[in-house]
Coordinates of C-alpha atoms in Angstrom, one line a residue:
X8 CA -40.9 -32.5 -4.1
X9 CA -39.4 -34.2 -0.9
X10 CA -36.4 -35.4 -3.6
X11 CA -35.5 -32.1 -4.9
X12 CA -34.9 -30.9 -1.8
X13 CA -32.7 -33.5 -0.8
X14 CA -30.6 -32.9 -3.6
X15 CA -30.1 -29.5 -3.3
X16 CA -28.9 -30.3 0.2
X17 CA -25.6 -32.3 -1.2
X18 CA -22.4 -31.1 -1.8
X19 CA -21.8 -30.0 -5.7
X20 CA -19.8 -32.8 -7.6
X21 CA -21.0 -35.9 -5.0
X22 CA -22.4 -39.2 -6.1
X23 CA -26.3 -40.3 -5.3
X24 CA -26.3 -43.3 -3.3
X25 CA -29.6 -44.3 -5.1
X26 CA -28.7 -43.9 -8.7
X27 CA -25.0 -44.7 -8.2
X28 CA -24.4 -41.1 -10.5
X29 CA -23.1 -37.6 -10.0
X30 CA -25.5 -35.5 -9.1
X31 CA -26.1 -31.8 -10.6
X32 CA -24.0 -29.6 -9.5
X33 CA -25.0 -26.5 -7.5
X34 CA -23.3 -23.2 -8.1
X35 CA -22.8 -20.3 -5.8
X36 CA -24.8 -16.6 -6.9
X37 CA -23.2 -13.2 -6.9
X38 CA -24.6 -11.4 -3.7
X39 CA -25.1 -14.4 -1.6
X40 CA -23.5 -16.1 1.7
X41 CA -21.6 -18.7 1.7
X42 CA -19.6 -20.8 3.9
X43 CA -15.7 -20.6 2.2
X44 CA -12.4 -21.9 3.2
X45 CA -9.8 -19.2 3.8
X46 CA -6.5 -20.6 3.6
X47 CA -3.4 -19.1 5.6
X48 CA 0.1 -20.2 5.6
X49 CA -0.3 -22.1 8.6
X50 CA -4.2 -23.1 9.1
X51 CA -7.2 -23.2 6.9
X52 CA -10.6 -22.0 8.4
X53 CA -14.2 -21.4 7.4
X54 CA -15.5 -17.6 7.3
X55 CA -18.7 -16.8 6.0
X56 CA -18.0 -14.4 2.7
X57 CA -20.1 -12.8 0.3
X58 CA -19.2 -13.6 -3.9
X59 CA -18.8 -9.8 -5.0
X60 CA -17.8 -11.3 -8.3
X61 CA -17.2 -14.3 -10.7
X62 CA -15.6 -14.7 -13.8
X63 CA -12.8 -17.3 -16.0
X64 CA -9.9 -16.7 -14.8
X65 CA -6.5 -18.1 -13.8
X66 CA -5.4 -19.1 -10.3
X67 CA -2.5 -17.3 -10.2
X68 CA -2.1 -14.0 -11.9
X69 CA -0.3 -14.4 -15.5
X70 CA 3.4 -13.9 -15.9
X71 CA 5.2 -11.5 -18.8
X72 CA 8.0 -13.5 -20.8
X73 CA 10.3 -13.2 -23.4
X74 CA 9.8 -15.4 -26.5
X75 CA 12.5 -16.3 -28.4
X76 CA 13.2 -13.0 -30.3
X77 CA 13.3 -11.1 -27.3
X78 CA 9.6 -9.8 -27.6
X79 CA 7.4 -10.4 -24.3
X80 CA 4.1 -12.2 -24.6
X81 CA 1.2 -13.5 -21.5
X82 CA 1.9 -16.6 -20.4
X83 CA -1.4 -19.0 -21.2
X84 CA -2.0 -20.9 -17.9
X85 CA -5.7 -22.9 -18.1
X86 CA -8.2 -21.0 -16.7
X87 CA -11.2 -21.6 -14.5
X88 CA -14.5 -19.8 -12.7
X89 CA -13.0 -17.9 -9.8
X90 CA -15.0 -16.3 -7.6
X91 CA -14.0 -13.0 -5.3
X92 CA -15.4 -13.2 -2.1
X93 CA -15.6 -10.9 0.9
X94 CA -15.0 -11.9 4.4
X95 CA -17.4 -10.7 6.6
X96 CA -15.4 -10.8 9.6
X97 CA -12.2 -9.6 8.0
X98 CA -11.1 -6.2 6.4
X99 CA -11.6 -5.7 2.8
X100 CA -7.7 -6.3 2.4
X101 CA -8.3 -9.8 3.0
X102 CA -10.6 -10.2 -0.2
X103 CA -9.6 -12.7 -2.5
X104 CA -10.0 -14.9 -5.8
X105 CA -10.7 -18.1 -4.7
X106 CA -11.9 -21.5 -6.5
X107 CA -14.8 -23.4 -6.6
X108 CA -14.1 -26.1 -4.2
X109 CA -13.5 -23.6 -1.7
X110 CA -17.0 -22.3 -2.0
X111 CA -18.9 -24.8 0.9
X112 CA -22.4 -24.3 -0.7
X113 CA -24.1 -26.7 1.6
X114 CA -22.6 -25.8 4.7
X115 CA -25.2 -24.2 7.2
X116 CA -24.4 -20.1 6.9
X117 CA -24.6 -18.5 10.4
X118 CA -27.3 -15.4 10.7
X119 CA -26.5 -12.1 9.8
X120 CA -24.7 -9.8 12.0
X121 CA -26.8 -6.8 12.1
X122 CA -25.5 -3.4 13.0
X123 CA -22.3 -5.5 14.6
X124 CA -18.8 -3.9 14.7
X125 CA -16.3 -6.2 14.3
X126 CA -12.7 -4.9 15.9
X127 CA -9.6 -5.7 13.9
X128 CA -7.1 -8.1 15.4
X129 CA -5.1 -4.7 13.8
X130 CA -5.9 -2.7 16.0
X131 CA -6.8 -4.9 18.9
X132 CA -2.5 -5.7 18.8
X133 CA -2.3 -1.3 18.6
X134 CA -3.9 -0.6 21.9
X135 CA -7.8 0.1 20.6
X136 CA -10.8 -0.6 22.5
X137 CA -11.9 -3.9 24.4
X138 CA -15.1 -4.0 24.6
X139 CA -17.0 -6.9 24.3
X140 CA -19.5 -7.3 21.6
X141 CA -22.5 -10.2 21.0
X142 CA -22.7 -11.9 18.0
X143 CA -26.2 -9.8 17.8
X144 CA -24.3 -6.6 18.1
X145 CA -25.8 -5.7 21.4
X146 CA -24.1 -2.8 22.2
X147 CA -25.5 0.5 23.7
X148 CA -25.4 3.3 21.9
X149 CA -22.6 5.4 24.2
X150 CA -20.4 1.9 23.6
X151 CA -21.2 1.9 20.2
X152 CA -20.1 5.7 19.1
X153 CA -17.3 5.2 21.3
X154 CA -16.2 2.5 19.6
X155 CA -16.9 3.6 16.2
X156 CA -15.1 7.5 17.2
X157 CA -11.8 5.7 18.9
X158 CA -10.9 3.2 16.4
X159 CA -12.5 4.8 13.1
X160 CA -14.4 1.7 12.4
X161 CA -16.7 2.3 9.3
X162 CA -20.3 3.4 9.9
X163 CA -23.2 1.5 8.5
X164 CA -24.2 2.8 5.2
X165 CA -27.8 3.9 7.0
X166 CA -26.6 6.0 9.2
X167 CA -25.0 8.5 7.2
X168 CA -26.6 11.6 5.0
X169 CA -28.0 10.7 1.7
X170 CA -25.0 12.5 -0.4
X171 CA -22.3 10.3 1.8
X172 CA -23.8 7.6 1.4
X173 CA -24.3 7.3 -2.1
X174 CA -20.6 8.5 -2.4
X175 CA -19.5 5.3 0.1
X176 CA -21.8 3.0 -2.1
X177 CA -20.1 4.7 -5.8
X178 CA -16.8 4.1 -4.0
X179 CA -17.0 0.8 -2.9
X180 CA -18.5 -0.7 -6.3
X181 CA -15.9 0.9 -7.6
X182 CA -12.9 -0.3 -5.5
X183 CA -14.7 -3.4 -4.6
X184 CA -12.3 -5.6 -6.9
X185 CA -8.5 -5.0 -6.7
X186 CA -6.7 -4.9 -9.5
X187 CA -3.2 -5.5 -9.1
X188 CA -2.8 -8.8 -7.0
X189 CA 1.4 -8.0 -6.0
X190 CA 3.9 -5.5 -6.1
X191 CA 7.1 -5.7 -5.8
X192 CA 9.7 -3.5 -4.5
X193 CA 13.2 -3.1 -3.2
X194 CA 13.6 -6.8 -1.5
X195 CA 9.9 -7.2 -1.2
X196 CA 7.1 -8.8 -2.7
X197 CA 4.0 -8.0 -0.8
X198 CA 0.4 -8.3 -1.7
X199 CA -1.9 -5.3 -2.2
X200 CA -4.8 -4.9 -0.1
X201 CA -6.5 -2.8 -1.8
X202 CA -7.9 -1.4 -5.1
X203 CA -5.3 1.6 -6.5
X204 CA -5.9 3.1 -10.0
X205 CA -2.8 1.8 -12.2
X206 CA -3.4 1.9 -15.8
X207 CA -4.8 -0.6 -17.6
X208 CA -1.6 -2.8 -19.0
X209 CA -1.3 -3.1 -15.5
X210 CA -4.5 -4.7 -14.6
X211 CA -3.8 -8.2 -12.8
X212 CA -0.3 -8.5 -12.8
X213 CA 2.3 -8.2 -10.9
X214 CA 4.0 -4.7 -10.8
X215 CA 7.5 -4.0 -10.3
X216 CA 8.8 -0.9 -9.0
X217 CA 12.2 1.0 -8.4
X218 CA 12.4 1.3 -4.5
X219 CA 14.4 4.7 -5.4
X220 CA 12.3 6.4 -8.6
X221 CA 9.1 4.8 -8.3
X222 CA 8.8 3.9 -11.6
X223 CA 7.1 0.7 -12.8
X224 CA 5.9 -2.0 -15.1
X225 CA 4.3 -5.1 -15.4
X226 CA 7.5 -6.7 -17.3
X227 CA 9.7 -8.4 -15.6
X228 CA 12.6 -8.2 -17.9
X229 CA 12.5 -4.2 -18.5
X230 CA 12.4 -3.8 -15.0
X231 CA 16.1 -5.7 -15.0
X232 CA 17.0 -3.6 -17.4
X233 CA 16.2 -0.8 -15.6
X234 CA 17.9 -1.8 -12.4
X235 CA 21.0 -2.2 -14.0
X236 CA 20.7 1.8 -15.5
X237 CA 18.7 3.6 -12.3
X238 CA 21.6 5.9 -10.8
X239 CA 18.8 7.2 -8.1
X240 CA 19.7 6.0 -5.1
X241 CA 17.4 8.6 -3.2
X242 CA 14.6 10.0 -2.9
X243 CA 14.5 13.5 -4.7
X244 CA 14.2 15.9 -2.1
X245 CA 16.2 17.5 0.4
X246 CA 17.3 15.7 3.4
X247 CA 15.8 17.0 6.7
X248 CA 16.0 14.8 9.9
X249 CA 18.9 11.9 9.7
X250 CA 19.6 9.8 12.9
X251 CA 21.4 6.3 12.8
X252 CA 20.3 5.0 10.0
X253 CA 16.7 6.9 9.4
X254 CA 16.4 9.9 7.2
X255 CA 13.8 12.3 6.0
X256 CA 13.4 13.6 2.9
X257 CA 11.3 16.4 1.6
X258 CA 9.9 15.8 -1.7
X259 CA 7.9 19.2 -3.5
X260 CA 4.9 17.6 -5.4
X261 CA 5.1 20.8 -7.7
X262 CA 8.8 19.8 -8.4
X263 CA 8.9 16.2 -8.4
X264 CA 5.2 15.5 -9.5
X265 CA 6.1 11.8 -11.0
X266 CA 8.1 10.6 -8.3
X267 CA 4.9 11.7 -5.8
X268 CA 2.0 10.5 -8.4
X269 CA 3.9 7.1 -8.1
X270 CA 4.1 7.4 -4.5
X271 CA 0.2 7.9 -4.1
X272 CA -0.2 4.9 -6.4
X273 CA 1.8 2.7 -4.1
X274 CA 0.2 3.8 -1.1
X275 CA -3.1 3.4 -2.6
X276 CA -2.8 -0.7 -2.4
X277 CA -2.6 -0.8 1.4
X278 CA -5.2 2.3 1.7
X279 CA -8.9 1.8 1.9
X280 CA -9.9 5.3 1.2
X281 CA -7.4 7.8 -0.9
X282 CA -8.5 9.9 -3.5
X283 CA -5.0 12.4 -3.8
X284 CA -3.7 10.4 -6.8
X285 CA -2.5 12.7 -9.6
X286 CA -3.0 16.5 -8.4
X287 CA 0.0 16.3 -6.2
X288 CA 1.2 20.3 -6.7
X289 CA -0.1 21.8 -3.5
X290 CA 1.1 19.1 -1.1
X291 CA 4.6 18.2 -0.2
X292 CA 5.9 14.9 0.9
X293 CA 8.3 13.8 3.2
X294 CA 9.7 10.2 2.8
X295 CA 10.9 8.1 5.6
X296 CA 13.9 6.1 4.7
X297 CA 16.2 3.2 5.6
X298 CA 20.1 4.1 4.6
X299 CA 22.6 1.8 4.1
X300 CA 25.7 1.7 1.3
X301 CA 23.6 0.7 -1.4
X302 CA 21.1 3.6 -0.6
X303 CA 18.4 5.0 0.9
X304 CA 15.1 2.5 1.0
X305 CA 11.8 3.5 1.7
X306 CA 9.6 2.5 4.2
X307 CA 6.7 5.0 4.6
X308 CA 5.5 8.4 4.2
X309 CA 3.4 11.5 4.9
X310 CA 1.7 14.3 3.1
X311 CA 0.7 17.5 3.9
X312 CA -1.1 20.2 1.8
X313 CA 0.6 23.6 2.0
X314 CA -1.1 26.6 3.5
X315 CA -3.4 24.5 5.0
X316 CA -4.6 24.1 8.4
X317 CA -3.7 20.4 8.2
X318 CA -0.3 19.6 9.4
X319 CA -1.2 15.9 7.8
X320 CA -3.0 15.0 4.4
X321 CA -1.9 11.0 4.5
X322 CA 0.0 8.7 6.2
X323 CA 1.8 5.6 5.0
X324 CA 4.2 2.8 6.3
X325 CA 4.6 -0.1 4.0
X326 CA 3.7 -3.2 5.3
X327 CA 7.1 -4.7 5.5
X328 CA 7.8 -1.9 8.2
X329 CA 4.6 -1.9 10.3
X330 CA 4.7 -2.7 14.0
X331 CA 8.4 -0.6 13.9
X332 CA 7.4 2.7 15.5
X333 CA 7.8 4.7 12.4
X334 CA 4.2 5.5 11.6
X335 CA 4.2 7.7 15.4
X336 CA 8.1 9.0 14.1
X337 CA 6.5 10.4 11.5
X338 CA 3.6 12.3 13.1
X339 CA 5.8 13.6 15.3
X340 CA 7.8 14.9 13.0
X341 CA 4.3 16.6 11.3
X342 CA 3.9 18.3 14.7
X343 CA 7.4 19.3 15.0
X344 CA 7.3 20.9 11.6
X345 CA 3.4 22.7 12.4
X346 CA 5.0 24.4 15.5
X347 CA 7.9 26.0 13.8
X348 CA 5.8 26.9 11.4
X349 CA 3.7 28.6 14.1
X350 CA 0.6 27.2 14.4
X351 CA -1.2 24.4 16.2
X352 CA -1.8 21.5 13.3
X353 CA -4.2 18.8 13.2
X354 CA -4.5 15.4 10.8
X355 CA -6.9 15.7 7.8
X356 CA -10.2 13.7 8.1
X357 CA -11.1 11.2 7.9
X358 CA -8.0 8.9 9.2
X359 CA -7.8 5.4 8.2
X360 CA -8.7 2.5 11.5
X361 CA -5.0 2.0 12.1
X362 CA -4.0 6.0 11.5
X363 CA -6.7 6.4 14.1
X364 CA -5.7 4.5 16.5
X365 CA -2.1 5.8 16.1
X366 CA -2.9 9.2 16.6
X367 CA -4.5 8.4 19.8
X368 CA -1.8 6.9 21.5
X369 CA 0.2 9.9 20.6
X370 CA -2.3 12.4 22.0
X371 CA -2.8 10.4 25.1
X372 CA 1.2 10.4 25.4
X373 CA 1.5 14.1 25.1
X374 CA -1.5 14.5 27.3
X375 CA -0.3 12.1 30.1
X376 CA 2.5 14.2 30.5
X377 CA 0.6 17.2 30.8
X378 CA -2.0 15.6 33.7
X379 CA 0.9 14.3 35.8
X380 CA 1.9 18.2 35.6
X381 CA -1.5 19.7 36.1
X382 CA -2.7 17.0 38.1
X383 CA -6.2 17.8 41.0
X384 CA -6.9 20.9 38.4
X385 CA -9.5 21.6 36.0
X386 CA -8.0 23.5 33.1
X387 CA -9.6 24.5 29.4
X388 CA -8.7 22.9 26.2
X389 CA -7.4 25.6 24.6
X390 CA -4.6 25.6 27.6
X391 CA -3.7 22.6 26.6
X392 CA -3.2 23.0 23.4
X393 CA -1.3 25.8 23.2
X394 CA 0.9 23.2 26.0
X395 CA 0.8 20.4 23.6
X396 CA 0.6 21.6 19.7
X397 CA -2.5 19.5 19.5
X398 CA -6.0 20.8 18.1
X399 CA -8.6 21.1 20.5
X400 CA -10.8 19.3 18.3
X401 CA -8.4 15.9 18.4
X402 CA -7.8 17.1 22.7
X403 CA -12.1 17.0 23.2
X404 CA -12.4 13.9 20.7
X405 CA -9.4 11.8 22.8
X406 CA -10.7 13.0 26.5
X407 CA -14.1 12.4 26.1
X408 CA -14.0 8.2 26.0
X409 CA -13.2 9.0 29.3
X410 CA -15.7 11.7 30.0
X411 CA -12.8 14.1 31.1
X412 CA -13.4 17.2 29.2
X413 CA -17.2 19.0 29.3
X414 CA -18.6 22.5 28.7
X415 CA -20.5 24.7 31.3
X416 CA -23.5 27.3 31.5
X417 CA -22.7 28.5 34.3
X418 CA -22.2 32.2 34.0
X419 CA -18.4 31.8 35.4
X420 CA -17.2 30.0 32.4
X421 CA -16.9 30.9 29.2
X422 CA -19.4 30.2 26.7
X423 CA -18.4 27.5 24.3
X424 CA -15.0 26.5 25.4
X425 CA -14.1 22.6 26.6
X426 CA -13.2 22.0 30.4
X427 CA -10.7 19.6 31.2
X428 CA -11.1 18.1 34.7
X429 CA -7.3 16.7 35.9
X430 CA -9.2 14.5 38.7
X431 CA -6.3 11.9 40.4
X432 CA -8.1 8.6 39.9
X433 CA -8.7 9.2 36.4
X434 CA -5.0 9.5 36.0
X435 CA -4.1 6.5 37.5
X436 CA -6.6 4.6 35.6
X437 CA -5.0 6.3 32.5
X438 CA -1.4 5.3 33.9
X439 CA -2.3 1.7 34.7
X440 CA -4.6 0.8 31.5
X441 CA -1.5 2.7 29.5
X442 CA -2.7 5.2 27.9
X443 CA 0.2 7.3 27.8
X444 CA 2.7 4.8 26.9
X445 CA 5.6 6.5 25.0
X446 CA 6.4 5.5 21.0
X447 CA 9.0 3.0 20.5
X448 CA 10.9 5.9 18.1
X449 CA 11.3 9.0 19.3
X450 CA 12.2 11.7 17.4
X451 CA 15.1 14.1 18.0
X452 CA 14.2 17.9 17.7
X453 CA 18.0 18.5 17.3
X454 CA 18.5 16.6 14.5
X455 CA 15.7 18.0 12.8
X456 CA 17.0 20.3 9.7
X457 CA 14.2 22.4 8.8
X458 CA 12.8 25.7 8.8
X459 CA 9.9 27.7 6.7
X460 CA 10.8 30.3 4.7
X461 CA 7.9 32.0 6.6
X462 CA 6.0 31.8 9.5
X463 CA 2.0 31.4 8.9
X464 CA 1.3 34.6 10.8
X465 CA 3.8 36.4 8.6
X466 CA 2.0 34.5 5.5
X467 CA -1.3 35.8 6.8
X468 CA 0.4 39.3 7.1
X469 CA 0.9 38.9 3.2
X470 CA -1.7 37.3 1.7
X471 CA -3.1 39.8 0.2
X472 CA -0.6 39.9 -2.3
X473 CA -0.3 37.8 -4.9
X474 CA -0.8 34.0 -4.3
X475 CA 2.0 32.9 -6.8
X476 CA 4.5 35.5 -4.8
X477 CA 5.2 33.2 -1.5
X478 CA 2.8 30.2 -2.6
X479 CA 5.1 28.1 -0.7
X480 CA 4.8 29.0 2.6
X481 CA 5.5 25.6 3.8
X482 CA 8.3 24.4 2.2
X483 CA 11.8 24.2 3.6
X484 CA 14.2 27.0 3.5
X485 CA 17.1 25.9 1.0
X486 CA 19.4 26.2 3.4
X487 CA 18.7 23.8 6.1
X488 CA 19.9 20.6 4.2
X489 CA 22.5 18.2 5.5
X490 CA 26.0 19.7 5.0
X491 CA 27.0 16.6 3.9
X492 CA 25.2 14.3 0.9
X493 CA 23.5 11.2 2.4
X494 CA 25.0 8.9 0.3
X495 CA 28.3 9.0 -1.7
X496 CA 28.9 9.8 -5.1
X497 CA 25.6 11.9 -5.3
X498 CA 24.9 15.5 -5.6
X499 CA 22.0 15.7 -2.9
X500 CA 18.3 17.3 -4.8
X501 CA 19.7 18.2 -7.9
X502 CA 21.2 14.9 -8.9
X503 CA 18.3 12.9 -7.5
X504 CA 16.2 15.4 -10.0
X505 CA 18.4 14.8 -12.8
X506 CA 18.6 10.8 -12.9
X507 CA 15.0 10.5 -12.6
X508 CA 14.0 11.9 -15.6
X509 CA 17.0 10.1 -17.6
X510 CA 15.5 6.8 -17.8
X511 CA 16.1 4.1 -20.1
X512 CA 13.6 3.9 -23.2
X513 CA 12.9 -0.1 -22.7
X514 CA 11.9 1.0 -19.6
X515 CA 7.9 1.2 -20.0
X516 CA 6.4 3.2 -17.2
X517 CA 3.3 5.3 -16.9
X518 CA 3.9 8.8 -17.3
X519 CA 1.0 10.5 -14.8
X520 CA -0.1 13.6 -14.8
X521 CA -3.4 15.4 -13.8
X522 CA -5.1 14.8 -16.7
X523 CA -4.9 11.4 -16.2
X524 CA -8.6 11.1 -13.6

């Protein structure tokens, strides 16, 4: 008894010093800890991980070719087990494929963390919350929901509802595996974080796609092809907002629904949680871009749905661009564009960790100026969001980390409503911990070109005609566009419209549409 469990102590593949052989070698299980090497560009460290997953395959993903009558076939590398393993320190977009030497078996795992929350370095860098945590996860519970409510860190499976949590267990089993290892685009080859439903001939390869149409393919030599042919140099929408070398575009899912189904696709690898994939008719888009004299690149994105409440459905910068300012460029834009619609917009929920965090240092900004205004009074939420354009919702959720805002009984207040107290130390605490520290970007009204062909109170006015009559009530008037095109040679929405659906036949790209769930 004492030998076999000596043996099962040793490393897989090393020699017995009694017998002079090799010794059996033992094999990591599916569902288990493990001690593995994570290798970076400039270190290699051990993290625990769990194996989600094992199978034969290659290191590195297989490559597309052409043979020598111009057909493409797989290229046949020699294959291996490979297991997928799951940090548990890290985000799920560090999962990986890794080999069987990097799998320590007989390295001593560390306990458990139970009920721990583990803070991305993410958004540590993005101004979240610095509270210290025990290995244990001894935190109390104020620290804890504070925590979990500023930075959007996931909740433990328990502590959610029966139906939520069997939907966050269905999702993750099936998203737990991504299937497309690299994309690239533009000048960029970047690896995908996440799971994002391509179609199957697109399964663990690398994708190529058009920086300007979107489209894409696994082959490498029709997506030449198709550089050489794409006249899109822009995204196809109307130009609203253009300053130095940044422009806006407004893209109409109902109008342009490939270009957007492409769009959710790519956002999907560097987004956890998405489901808006294919029904893209009700939401418009509006594409942040780079412009130079080859064309207009992009960088990042937001969604909104129209006639919603919602002045944000999703939020995207690419992560090429992150660290830039343009994800807070562009939710200032989403508030620019709820208040001339005429109403006080909020983000959907539930925001990603790092859309979180962003949000809150743009609230705080807007707020801090309000405070230094309003300073030594107590004032109601609702005041300050008619002040600000922010929901009271995202106002009480910001303010109370610091246990600013509170509702009374008291017969002199009115039932229900948040009460902001302005108090002078709490200011300066904000000031000097920097809560209100203004975006890098900042967006200029003036250059905004945009208006809605009606207001939502005029909508409201209306809607009990028709729906098909003024569906649109968010969409741009036509005539706020540029007076001049954005880049030469090109005839602004309608040419953009008209090159994208004139591509080349070699071209093979998957044609989505909403029947395609």
């Amino acid at each position: 008894m004492s030998g076999k469990r000596e043996s099962r102590k040793r490393l897989h593949g090393s020699v017995d010093s009694r017998t002079g052989g090799e010794q059996q070698q033992i094999m990591p299980e599916i569902n288990k800890r493990y001690v593995c090497e994570k290798i970076d560009p400039d270190k290699v460290e051990r993290q625990t991980a769990v194996i989600l997953h094992m199978e034969y395959r290659s290191q590195a993903p297989p490559l597309l070719i052409d043979d020598e009558d111009g057909n493409e076939k797989e290229t046949k590398e020699e294959q291996e087990l490979m297991y997928y393993v799951h940090y548990e320190k890290l985000d799920r977009r560090n999962d990986e494929w890794i080999p069987l030497e990097r799998v320590l078996v007989n390295e001593p795992v560390e306990p458990e963390m139970v009920n721990a929350i583990i803070i991305p370095d993410e958004i540590k860098k993005e101004g979240g919350p610095q509270t210290p945590h025990t290995p244990s996860g001894a935190l109390t519970r104020s620290q804890r929901r504070n925590l979990e409510e500023y930075s959007h860190l996931k909740s433990a499976v328990n502590g959610l509802d029966a139906t939520t949590a069997r939907l966050e267990k269905e999702h993750e089993e099936r998203t737990k595996i991504k299937n497309i290892p690299r994309i690239t685009i533009g000048a960029h080859t970047i690896n995908s974080w996440y799971y994002s439903p391509f179609p199957p001939f697109c399964e663990n390869h690398e994708i190529f796609m058009c920086e300007y149409c979107l489209l894409y393919t696994p082959h490498k030599s029709k997506f030449k092809t198709h550089l050489t042919t794409c006249k899109v140099r822009q995204p196809p929408g109307i130009e609203i907002y253009r300053k130095s070398n940044l422009s806006v575009y407004e893209v109409d899912g109902s109008g342009q629904k490939l270009y957007c189904q492409c769009l959710c696709l790519l956002s999907k690898l560097f987004m956890d949680h998405k489901t808006l994939y294919f029904d893209v008719d009700d939401f418009m888009f509006y594409v942040l871009c780079e412009t130079d004299s080859s064309g207009a690149h992009i960088v990042g994105y937001f969604s909104r749905e129209v006639e919603s409440a919602n002045n944000l459905a999703c939020i995207m910068v690419f992560p090429p661009f992150q660290k830039n300012g343009y994800g807070k460029l562009l939710i200032q834009l989403s508030y620019d564009l709820s208040k001339r619609e005429g109403y006080i917009g909020t983000p959907e929920k539930p925001l990603s960790d790092l859309g979180k965090v962003s949000y809150r240092s743009y609230w705080w900004w807007i707020l801090m100026k309000l405070f230094h205004i309003h300073q030594g009074h107590t004032v109601t939420a609702t005041f300050l969001a008619q002040q600000s354009g922010i929901h009271v919702d995202d106002i009480v959720s910001t303010l109370q980390t610091m246990r600013m805002v509170r509702q009374y009984k008291e017969p002199e207040f009115v039932p229900g409503e948040w009460y902001v107290r302005i108090h002078r130390k709490v200011v300066e605490h904000c000031v000097l911990n920097e809560y209100g520290k203004p975006p890098g970007l900042l967006l200029d009204n003036s250059k905004v070109r945009w208006g809605p062909q009606m207001t939502r109170w005029e909508y409201n006015r209306k809607h009990q005609k028709p729906a098909s009559t003024n569906r649109r009530a968010s969409k741009s008037q036509a005539g706020t566009p540029m007076a001049t095109p954005p880049i030469d040679g090109l005839k602004g929405d309608e040419a953009s419209a008209e090159t994208l659906t004139t591509v080349p036949e070699s071209f093979e790209f998957f044609k989505a549409d909403s029947s395609a769930t």
